[in-house]
PDB file of C-alpha atoms and ligand atoms in Angstrom:
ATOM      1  CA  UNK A 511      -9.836  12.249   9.835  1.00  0.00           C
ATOM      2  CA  UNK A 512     -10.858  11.621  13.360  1.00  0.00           C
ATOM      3  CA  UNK A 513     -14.491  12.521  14.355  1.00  0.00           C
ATOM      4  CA  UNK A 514     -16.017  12.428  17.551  1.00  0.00           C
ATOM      5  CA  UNK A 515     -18.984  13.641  20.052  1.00  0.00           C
ATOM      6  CA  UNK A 516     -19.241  14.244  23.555  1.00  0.00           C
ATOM      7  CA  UNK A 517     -21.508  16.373  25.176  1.00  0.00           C
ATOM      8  CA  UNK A 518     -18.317  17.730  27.614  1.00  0.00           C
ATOM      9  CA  UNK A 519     -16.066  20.948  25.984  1.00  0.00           C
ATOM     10  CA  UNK A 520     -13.624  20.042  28.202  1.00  0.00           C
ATOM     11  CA  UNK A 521     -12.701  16.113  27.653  1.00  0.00           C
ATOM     12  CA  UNK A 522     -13.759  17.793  23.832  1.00  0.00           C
ATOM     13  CA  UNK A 523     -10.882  19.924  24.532  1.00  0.00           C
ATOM     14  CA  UNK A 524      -8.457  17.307  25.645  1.00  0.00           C
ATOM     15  CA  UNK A 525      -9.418  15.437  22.420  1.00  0.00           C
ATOM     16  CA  UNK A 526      -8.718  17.754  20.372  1.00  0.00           C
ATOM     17  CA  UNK A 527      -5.294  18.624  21.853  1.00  0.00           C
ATOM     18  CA  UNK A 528      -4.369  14.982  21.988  1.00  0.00           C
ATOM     19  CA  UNK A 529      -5.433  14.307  17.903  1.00  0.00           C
ATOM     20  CA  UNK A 530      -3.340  17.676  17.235  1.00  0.00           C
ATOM     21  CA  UNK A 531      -0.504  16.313  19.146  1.00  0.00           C
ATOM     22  CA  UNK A 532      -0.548  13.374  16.431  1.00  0.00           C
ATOM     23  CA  UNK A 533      -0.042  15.457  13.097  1.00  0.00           C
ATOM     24  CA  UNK A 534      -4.007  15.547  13.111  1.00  0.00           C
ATOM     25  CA  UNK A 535      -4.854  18.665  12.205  1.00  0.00           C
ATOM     26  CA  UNK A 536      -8.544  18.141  10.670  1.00  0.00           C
ATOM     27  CA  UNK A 537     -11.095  17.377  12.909  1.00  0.00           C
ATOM     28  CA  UNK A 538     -14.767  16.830  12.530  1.00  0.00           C
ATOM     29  CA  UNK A 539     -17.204  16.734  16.121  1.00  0.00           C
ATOM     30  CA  UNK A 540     -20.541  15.350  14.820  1.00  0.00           C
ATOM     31  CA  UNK A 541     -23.469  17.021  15.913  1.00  0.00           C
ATOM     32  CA  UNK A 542     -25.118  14.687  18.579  1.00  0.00           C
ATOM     33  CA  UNK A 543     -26.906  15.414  21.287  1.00  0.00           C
ATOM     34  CA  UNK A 544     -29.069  18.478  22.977  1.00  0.00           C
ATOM     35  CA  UNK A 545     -26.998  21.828  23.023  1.00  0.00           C
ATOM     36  CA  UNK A 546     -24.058  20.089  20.463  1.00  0.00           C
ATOM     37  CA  UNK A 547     -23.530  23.326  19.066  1.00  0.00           C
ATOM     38  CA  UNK A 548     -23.234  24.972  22.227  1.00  0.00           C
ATOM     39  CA  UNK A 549     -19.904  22.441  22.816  1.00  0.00           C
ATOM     40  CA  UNK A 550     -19.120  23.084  19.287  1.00  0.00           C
ATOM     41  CA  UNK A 551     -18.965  26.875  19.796  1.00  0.00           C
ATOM     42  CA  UNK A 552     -16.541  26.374  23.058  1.00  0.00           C
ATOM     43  CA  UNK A 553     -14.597  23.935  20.713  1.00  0.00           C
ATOM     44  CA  UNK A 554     -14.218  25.858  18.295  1.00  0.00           C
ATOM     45  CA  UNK A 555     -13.130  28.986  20.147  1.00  0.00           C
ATOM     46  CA  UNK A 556     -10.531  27.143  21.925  1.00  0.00           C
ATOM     47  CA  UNK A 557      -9.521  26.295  17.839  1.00  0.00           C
ATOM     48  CA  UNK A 558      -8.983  29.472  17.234  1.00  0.00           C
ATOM     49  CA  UNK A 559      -6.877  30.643  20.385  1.00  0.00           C
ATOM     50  CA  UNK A 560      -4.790  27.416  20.901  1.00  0.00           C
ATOM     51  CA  UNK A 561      -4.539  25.095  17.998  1.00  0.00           C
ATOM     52  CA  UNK A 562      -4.904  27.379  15.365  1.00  0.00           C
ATOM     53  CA  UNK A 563      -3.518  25.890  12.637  1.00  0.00           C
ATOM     54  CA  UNK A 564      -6.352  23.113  13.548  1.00  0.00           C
ATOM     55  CA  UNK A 565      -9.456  22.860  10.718  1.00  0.00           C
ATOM     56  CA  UNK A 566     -12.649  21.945  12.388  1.00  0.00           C
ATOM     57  CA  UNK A 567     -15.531  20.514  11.059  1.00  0.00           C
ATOM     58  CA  UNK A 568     -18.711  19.330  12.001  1.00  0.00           C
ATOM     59  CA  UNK A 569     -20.682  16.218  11.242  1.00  0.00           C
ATOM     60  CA  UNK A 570     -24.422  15.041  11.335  1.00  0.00           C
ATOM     61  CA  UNK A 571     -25.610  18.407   9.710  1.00  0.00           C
ATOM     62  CA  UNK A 572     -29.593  17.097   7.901  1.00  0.00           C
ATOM     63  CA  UNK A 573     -30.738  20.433   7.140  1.00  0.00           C
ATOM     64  CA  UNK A 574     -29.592  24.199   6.205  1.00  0.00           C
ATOM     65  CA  UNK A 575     -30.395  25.676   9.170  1.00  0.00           C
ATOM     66  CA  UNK A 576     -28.562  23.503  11.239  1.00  0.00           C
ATOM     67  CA  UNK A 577     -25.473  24.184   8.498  1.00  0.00           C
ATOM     68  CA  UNK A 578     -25.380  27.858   8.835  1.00  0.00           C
ATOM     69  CA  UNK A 579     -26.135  27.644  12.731  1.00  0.00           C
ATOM     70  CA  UNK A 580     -22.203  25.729  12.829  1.00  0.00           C
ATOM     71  CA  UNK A 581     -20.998  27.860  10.340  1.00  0.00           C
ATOM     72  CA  UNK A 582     -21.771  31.108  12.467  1.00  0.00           C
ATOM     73  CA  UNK A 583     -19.931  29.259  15.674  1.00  0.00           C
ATOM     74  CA  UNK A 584     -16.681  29.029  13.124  1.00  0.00           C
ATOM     75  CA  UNK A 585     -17.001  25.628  11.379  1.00  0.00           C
ATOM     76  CA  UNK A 586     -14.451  24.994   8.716  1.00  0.00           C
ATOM     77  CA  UNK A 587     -16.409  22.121   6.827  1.00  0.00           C
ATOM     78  CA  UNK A 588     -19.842  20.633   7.395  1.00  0.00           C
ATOM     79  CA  UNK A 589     -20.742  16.973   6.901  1.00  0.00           C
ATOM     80  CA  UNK A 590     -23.867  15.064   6.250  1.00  0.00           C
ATOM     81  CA  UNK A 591     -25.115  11.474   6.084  1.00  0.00           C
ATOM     82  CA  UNK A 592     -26.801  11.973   3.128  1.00  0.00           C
ATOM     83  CA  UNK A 593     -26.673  14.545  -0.153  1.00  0.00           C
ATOM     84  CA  UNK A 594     -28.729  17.372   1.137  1.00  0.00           C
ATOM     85  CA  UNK A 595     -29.380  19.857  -2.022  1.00  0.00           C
ATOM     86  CA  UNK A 596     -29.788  22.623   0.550  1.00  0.00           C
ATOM     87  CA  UNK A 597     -27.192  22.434   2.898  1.00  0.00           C
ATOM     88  CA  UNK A 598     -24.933  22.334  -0.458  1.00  0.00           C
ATOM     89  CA  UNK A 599     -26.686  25.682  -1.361  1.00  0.00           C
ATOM     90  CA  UNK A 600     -26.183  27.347   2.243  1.00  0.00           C
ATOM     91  CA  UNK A 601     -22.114  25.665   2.464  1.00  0.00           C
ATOM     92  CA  UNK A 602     -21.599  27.484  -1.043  1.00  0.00           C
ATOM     93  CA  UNK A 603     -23.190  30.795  -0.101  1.00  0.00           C
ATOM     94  CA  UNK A 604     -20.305  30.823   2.335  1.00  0.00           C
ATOM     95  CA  UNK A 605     -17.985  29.316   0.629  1.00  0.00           C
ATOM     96  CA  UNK A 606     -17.374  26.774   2.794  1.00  0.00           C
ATOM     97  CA  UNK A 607     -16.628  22.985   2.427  1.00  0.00           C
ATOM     98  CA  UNK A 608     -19.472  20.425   1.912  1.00  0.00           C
ATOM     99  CA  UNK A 609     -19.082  16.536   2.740  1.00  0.00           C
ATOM    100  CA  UNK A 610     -22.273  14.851   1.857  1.00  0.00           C
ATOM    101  CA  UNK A 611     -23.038  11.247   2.348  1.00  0.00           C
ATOM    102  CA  UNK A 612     -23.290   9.350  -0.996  1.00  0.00           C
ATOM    103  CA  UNK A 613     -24.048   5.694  -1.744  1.00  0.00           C
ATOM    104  CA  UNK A 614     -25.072   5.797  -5.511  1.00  0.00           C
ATOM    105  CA  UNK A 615     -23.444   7.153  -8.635  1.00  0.00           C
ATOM    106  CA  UNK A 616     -26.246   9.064  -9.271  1.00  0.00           C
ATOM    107  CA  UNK A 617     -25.718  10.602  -5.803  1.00  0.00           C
ATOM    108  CA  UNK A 618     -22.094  11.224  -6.150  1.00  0.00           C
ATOM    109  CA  UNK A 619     -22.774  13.043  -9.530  1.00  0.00           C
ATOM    110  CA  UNK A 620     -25.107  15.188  -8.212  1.00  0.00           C
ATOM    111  CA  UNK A 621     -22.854  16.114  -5.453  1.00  0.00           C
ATOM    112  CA  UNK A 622     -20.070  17.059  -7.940  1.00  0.00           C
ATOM    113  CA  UNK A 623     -22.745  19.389  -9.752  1.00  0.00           C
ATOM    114  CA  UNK A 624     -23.489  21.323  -6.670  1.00  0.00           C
ATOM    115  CA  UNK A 625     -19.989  21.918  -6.181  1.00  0.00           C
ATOM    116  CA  UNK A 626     -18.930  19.061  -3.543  1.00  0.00           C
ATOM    117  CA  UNK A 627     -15.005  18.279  -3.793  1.00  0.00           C
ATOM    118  CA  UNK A 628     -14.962  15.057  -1.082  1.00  0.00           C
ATOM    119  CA  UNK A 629     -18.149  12.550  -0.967  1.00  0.00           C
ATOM    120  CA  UNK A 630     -18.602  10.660   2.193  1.00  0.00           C
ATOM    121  CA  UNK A 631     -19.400   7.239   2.416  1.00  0.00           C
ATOM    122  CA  UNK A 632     -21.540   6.309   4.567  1.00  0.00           C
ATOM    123  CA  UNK A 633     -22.052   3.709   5.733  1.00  0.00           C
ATOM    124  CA  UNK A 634     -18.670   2.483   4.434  1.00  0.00           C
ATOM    125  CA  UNK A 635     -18.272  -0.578   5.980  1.00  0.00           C
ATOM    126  CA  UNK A 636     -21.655  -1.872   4.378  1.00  0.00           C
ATOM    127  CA  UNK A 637     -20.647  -0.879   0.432  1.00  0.00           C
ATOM    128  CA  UNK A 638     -16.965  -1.859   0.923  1.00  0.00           C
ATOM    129  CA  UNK A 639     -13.641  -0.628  -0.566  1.00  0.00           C
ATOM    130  CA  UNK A 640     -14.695  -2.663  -4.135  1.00  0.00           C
ATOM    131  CA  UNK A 641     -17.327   0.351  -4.489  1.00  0.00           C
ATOM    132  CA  UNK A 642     -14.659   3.527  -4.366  1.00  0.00           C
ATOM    133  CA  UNK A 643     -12.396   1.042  -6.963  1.00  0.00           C
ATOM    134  CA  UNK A 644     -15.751   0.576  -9.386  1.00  0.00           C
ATOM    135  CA  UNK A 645     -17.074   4.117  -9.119  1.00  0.00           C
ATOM    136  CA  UNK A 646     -13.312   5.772  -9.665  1.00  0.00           C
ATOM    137  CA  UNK A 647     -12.724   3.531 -13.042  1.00  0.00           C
ATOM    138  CA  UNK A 648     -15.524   5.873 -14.960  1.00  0.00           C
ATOM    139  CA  UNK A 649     -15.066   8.758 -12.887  1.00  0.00           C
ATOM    140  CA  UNK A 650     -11.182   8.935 -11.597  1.00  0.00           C
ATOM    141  CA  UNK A 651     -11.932  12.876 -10.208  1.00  0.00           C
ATOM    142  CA  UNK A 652     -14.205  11.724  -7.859  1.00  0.00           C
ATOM    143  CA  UNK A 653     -12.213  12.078  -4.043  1.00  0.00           C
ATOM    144  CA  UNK A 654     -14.714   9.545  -1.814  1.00  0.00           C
ATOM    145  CA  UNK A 655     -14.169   9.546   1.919  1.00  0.00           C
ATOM    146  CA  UNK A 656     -15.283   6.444   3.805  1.00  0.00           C
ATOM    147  CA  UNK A 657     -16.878   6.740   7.210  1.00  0.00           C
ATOM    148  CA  UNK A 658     -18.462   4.117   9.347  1.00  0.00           C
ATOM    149  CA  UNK A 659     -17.176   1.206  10.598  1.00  0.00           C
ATOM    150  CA  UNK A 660     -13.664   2.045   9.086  1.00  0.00           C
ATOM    151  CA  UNK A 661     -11.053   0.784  11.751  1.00  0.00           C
ATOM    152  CA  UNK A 662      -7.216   1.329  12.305  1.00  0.00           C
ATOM    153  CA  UNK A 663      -6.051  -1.973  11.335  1.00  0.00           C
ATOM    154  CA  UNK A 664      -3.621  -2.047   8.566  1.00  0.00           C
ATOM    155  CA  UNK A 665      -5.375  -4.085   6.861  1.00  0.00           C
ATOM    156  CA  UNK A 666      -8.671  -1.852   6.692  1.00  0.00           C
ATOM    157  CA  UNK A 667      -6.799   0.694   5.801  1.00  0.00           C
ATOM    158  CA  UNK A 668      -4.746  -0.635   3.507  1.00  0.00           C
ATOM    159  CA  UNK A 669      -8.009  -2.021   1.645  1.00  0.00           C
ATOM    160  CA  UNK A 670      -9.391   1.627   1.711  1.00  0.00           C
ATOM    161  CA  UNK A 671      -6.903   3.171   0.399  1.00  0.00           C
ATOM    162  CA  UNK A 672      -5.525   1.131  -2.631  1.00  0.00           C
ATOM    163  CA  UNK A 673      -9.304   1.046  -3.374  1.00  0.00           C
ATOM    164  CA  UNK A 674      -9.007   5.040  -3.792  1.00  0.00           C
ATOM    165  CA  UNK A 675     -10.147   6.469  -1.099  1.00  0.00           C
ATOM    166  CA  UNK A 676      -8.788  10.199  -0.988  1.00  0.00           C
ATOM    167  CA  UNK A 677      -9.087  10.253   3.214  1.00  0.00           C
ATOM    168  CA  UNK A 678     -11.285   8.095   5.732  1.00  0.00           C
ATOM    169  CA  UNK A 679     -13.094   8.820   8.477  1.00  0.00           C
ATOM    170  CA  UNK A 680     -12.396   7.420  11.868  1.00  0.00           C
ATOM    171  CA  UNK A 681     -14.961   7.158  14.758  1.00  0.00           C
ATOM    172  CA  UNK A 682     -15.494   5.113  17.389  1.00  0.00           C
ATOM    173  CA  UNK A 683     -12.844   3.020  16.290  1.00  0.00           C
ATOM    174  CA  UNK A 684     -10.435   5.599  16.982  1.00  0.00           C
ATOM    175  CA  UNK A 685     -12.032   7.273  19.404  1.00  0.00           C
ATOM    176  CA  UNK A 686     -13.794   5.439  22.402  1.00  0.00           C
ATOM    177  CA  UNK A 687     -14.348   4.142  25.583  1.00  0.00           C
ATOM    178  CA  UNK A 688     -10.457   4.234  26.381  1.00  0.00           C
ATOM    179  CA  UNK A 689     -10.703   7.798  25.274  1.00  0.00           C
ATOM    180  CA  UNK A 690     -14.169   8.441  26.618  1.00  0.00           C
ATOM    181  CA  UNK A 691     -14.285   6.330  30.050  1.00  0.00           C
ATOM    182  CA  UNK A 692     -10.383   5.672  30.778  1.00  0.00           C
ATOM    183  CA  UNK A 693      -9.477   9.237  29.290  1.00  0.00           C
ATOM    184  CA  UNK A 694      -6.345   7.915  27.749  1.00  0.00           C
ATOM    185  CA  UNK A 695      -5.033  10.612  25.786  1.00  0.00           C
ATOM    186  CA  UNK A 696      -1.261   9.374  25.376  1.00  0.00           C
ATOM    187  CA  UNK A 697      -2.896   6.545  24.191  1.00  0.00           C
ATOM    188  CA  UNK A 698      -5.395   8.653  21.460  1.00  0.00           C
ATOM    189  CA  UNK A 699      -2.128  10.229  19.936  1.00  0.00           C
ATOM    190  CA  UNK A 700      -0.278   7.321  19.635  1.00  0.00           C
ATOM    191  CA  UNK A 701      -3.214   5.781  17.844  1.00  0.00           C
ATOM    192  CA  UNK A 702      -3.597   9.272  15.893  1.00  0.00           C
ATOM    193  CA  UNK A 703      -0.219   8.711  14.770  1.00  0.00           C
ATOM    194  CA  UNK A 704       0.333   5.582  13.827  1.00  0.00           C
ATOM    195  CA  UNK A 705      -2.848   6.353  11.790  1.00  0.00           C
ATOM    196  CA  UNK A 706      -1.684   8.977   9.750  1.00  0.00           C
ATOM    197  CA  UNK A 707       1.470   7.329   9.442  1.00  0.00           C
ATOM    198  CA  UNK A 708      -0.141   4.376   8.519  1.00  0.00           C
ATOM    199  CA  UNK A 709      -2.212   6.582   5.458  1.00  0.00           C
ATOM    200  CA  UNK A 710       0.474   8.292   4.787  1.00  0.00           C
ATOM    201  CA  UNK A 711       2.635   5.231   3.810  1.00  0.00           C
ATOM    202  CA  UNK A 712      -0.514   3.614   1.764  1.00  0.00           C
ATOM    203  CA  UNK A 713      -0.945   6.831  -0.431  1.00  0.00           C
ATOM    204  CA  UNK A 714       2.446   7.440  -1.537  1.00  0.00           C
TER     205      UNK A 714
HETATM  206  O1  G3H B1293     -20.531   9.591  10.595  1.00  0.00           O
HETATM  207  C1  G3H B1293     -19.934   9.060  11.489  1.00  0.00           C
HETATM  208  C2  G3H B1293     -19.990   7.638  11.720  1.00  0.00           C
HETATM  209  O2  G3H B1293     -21.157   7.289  12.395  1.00  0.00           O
HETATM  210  C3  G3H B1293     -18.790   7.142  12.440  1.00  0.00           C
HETATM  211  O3  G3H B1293     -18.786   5.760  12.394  1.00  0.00           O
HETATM  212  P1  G3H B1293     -17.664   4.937  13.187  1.00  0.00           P
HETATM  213  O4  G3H B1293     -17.875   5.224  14.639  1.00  0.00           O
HETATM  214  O5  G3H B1293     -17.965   3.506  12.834  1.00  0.00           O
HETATM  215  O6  G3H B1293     -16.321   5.381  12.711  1.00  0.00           O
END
């Protein structure tokens, strides 16, 4: 899953178009930044009327007020760096999605028992694809998403996802400075591609 923020709706815009060009058709903009839901909302309007079959989430959520503030501008999952107990709470009341970040067992359980489907974690790079393989041999129903520091080399991936991750998430390393200063979009959905083909190929 590719995730980004820039303050700009309109290079947001050309991101979005370029990832959804790819095959990528889940999206999470973190919330970063004075006014991010302000972008978010002209994001996620532009969603709606030209990629529609695009789900759009958003990232960096640390409280429930913050949640339901997204969720009223249209957000189609919310994320988090850590469990929060009420943002769970306020994603259930509407029935939408909740990624929290885990880093403990004890954590991940939790998250289950408040309803969470996909953990994050975060930062993945620092636990490593050994900790998905070690928490899924008690617990093989737990889906764990990695995010942070997870690149588009193969062989990143490739440790991710025999490890059992159920999806990553792909940052900076997907999506920056040639995207953000050279504005190369061909270049983003070539990446986005290859990417998905690349997980594609290591989950089947
Ligand atoms: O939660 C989002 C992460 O900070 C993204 O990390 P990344 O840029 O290393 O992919």
């Amino acid at each position: 899953m590719p995730l980004f923020y820039h303050a700009d709706a309109d290079l947001g815009k050309q991101i979005l178009s370029a990832c959804h060009a790819a095959g990528g058709h889940i999206m999470e903009f973190t919330n970063r930044g004075d006014f991010a839901h302000e972008t978010f909302r002209e994001l996620s309007l532009y969603v709606r009327q030209e990629l529609p079959e695009m789900v759009l989430g958003v990232g960096s959520i640390n409280d429930a007020a913050t949640a339901a503030l997204f969720m009223q501008l249209g957000a189609d999952f919310i994320v988090s760096a850590s469990l929060r107990e009420d943002v769970a709470l306020t994603c259930n009341r509407r029935k939408v999605p909740y990624l929290p970040g885990c880093a403990t067992l004890s954590e991940i359980g939790r998250a289950e028992e408040l309803g969470c489907e996909i953990v994050k974690l975060f930062p993945g790079s620092v636990y490593g694809p050994e900790f998905i393989k070690a928490i899924r041999g008690p617990q093989p129903w737990t889906s764990i998403m990695p995010t942070g520091g997870v690149t588009t080399e193969l062989d990143n991936l490739t440790g991710w996802f025999k490890a059992g991750a159920v999806c990553v998430g792909l940052g900076s390393q997907l999506i920056g400075s040639s995207v953000f200063k050279d504005r190369d979009m061909d270049g983003l959905t070539e990446n986005v591609r290859n990417a998905l083909a690349t997980a594609k190929t290591l989950r089947s």
